[in-house]
Tab-separated table of C-alpha atoms in Angstrom:
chain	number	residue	atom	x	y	z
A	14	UNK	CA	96.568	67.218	94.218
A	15	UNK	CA	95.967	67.806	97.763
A	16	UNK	CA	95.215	71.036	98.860
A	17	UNK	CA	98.523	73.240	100.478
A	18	UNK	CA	98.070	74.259	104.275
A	19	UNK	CA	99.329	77.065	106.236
A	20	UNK	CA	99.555	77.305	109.796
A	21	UNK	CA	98.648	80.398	111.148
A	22	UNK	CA	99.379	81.613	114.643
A	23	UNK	CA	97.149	84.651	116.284
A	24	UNK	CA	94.502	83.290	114.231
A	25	UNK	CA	91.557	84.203	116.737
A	26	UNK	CA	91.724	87.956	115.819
A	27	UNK	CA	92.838	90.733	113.794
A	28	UNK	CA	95.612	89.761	110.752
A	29	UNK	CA	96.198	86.511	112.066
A	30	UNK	CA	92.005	85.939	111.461
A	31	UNK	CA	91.879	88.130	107.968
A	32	UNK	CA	95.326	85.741	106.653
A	33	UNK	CA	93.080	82.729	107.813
A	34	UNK	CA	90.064	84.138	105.846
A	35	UNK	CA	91.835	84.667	102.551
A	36	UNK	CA	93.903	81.931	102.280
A	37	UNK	CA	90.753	79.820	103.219
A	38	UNK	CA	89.225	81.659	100.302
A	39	UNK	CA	92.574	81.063	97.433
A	40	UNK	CA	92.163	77.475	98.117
A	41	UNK	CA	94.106	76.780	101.307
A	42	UNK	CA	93.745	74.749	104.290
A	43	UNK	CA	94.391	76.495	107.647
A	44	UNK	CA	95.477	75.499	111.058
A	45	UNK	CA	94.618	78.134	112.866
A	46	UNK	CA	96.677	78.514	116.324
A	47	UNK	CA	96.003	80.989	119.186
A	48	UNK	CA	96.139	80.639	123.487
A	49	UNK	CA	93.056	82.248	123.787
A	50	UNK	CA	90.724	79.010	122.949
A	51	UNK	CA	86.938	80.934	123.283
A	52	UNK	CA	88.508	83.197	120.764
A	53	UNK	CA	89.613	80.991	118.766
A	54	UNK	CA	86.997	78.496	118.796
A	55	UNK	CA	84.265	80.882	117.671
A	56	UNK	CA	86.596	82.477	114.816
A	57	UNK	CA	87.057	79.006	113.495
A	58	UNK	CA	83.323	77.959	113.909
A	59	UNK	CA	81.819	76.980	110.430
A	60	UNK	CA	84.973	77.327	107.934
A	61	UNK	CA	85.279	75.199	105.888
A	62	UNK	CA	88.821	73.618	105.551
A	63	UNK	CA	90.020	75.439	109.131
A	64	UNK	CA	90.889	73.680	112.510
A	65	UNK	CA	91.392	75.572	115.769
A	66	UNK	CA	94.515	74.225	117.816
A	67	UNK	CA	95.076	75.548	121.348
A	68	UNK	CA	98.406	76.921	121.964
A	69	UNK	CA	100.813	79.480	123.614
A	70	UNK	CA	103.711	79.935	120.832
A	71	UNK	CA	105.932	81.205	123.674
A	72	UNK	CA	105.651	77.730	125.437
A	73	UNK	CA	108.047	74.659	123.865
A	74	UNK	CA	105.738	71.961	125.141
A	75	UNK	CA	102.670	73.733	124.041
A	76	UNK	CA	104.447	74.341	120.354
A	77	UNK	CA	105.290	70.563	119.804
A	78	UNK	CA	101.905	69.087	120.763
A	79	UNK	CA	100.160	71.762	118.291
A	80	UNK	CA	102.813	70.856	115.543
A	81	UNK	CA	102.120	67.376	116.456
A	82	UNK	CA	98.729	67.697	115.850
A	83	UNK	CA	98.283	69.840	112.959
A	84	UNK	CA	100.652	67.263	110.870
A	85	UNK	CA	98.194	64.407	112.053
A	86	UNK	CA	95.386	66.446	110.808
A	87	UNK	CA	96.533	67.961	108.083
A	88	UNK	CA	99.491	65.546	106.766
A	89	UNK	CA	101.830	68.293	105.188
A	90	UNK	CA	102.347	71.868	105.895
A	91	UNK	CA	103.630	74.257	103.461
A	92	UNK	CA	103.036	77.691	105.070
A	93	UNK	CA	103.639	78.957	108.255
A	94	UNK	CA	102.687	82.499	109.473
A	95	UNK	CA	104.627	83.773	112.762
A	96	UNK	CA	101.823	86.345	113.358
A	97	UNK	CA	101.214	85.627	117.022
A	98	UNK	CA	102.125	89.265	119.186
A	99	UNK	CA	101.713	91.015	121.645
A	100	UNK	CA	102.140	94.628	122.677
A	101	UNK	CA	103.055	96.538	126.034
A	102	UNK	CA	104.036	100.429	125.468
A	103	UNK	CA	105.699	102.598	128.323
A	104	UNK	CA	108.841	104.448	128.982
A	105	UNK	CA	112.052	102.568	128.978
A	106	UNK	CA	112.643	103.532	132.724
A	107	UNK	CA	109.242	102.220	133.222
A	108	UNK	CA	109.219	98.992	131.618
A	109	UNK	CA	110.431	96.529	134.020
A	110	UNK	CA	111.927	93.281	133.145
A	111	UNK	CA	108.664	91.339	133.473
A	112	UNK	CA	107.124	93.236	130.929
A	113	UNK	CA	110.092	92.900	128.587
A	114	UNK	CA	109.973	89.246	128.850
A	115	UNK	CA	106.122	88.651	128.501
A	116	UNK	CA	107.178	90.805	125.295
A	117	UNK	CA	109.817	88.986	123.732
A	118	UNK	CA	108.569	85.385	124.984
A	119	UNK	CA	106.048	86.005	122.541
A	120	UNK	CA	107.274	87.777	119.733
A	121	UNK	CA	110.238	86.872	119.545
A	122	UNK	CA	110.525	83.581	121.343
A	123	UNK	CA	106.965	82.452	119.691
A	124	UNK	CA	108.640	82.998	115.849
A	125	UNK	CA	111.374	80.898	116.757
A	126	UNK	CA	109.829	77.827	118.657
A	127	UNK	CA	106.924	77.792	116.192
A	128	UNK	CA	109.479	78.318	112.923
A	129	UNK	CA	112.049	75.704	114.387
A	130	UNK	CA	109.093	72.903	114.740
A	131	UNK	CA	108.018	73.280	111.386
A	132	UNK	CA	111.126	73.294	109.791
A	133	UNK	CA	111.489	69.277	109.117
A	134	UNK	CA	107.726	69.672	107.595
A	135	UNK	CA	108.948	72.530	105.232
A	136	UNK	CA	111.971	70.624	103.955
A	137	UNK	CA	109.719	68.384	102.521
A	138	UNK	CA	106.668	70.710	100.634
A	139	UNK	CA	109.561	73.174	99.844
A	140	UNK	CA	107.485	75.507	101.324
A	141	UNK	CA	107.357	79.218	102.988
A	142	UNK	CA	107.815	81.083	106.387
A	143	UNK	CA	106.549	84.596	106.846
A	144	UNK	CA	106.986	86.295	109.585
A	145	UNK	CA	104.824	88.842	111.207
A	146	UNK	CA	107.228	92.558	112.350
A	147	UNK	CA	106.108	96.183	112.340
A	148	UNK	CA	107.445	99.365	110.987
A	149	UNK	CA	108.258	99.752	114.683
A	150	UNK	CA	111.116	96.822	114.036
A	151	UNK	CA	112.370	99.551	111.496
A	152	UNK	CA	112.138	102.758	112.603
A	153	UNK	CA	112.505	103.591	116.554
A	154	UNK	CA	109.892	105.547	118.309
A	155	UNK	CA	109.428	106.302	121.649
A	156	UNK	CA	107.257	103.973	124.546
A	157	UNK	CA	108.030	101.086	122.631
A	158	UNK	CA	111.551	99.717	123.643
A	159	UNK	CA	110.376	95.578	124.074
A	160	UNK	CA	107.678	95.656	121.150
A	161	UNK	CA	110.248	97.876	118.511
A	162	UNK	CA	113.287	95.467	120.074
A	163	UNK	CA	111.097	92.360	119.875
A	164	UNK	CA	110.133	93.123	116.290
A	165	UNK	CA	113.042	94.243	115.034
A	166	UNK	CA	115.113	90.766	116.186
A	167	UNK	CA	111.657	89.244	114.599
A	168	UNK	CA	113.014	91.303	110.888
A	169	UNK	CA	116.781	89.645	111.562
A	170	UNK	CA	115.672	86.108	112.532
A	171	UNK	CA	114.036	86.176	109.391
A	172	UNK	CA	117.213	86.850	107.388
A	173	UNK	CA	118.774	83.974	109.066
A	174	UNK	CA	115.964	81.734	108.266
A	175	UNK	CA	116.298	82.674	104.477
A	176	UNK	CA	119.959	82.225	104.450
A	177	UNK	CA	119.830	79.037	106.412
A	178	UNK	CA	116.929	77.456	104.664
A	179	UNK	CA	116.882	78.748	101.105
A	180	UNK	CA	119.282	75.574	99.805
A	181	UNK	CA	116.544	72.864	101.251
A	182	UNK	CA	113.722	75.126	98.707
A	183	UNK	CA	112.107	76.817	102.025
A	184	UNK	CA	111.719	80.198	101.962
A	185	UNK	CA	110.935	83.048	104.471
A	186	UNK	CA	109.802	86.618	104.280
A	187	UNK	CA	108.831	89.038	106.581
A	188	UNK	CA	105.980	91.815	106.884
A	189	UNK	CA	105.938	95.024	108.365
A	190	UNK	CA	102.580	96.429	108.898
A	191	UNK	CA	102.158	99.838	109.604
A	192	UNK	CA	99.565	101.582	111.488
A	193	UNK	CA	96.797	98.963	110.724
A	194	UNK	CA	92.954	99.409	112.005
A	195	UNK	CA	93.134	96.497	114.443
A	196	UNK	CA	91.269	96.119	118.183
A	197	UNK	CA	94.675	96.296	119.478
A	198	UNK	CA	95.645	99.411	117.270
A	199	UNK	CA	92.824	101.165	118.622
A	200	UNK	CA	92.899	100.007	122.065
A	201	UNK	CA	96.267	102.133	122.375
A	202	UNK	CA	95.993	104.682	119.908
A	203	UNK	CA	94.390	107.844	121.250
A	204	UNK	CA	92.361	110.430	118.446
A	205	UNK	CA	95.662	112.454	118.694
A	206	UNK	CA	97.777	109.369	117.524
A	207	UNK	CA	95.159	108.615	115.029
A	208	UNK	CA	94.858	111.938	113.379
A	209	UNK	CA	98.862	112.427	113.573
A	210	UNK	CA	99.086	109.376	112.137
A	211	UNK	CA	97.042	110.204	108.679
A	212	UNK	CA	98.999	113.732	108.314
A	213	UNK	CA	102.159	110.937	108.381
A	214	UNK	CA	101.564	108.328	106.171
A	215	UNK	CA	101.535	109.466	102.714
A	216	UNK	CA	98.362	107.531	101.998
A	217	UNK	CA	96.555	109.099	104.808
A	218	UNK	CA	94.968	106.607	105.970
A	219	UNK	CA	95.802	103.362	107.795
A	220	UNK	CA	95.705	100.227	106.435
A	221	UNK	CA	93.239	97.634	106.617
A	222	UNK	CA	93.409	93.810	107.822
A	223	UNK	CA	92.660	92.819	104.555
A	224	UNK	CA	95.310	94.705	102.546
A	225	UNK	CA	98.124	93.068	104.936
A	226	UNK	CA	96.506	89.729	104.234
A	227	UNK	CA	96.872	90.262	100.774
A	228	UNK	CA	100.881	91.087	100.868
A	229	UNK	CA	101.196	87.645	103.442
A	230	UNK	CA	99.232	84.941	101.266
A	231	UNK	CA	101.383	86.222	98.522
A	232	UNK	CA	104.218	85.376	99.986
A	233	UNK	CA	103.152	81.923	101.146
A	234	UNK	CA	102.232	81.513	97.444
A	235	UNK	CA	103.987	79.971	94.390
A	236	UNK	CA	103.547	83.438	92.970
A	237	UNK	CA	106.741	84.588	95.161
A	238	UNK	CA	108.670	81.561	94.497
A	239	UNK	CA	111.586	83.647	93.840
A	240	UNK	CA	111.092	85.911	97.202
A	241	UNK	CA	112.986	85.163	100.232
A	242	UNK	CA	114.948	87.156	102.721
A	243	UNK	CA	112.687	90.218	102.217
A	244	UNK	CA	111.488	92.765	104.331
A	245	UNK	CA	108.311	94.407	102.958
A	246	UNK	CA	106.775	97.388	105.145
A	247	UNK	CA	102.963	97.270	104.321
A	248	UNK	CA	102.663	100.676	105.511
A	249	UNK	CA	101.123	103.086	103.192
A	250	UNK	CA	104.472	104.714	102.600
A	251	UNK	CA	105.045	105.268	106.456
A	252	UNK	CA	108.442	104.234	107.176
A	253	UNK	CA	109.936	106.107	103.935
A	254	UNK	CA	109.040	109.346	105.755
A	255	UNK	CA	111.627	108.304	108.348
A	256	UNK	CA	110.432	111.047	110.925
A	257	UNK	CA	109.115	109.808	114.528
A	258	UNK	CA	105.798	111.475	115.342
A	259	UNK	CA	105.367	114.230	118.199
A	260	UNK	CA	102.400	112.644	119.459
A	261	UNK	CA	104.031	109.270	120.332
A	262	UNK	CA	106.775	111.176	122.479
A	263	UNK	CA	104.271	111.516	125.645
């Protein structure tokens, strides 16, 4: 039997990069898609069973060339990962709508060009979406109105997909990381953030690239067969404390 293969966008980096990693390691072959092509090029350098493809999720054109592509490499596709984001924090009042839209062209706009262009290919390997969110799509908090918004349409979309797509065999999940040890997570969270953050989350600690890696490749993996139209918070226990931080008020 041929190998299965997953397409995974934000590959270059963080989650996107660990999910190529381990599925490269259970047996999978991975496309792995990002826009930022020195990135990418050098995360896919020497894997075995990976191909880089150039692409901005948010842009149609851009999306059906990749898709294109990965099918004429590849010749099936039986798992998709929507894990392409970005983030921009600020106050409501100062988020203007440029910001908003860079956020949701992405996150939200990325999930559904990339899931609707896969689609045909997943009728036919009965195979899986899963969809990257964030506790922030669950839980508001302050400074975040486009990246909570984005990812909490991200959490419904994927409900639709399930209900939409669940009689053709496709199924689609969604994960909702929670304060995670990435360069973006520390890029924006100050010590403050970092320590409030451990008093928080009832593991006290944040998670690791790997352990959300884990919960996705499940998911893309006969081993859920019978999991779709789930939202699973990979959070350390985070959003069941249901209390907004002080810290992330300023």
């Amino acid at each position: 039997m041929s190998r299965k293969t997953a397409l995974v966008t934000g590959a270059a980096r963080g989650i996107g990069l660990a999910t190529a990693h381990l599925m490269l390691k259970r047996g999978w072959q991975v496309a792995m898609l990002d826009r930022d092509a020195e990135e990418l090029t050098l995360a896919a350098q020497d894997l075995d069973g990976a191909k880089p493809f150039v692409c901005d999720v948010s842009d149609p054109g851009q999306v059906e060339v990749a898709l294109s592509a990965i099918l004429e490499s590849f010749g099936q596709l039986d798992a998709v990962v929507n894990n392409a984001g970005v983030a921009m924090f600020g106050p409501m009042e100062e988020t203007d709508f440029e910001a908003w839209r860079t956020v949701m062209a992405t996150n939200l706009d990325g999930v559904f060009l990339v899931s609707q262009a896969a689609i045909p290919s997943l009728k036919q390997t009965r195979g899986a979406l899963v969809n990257i969110a964030s506790i922030s799509g669950l839980r508001a908090s302050t400074l975040r109105v486009a990246y909570g918004t984005s990812k909490a349409a991200v959490i419904h979309i994927t409900k639709q997909q399930a209900a939409e797509l669940g009689e053709f065999g496709v199924r689609a999940n969604c994960v909702c990381p929670g304060p995670v040890r990435t360069k973006l997570a520390m890029a924006v969270h100050s010590q403050d953030i970092i320590e409030a953050y451990h008093d928080a989350i009832p593991l006290n600690r944040y998670g690791s690239e790997q352990e959300i890696a884990e919960v996705i490749e499940f998911l893309c993996s006969d081993r859920a067969s019978y999991v779709t139209g789930q939202i699973i918070a990979s959070d350390g226990g985070f959003e069941s404390t249901g209390i907004g931080l002080p810290s992330l008020r300023t």
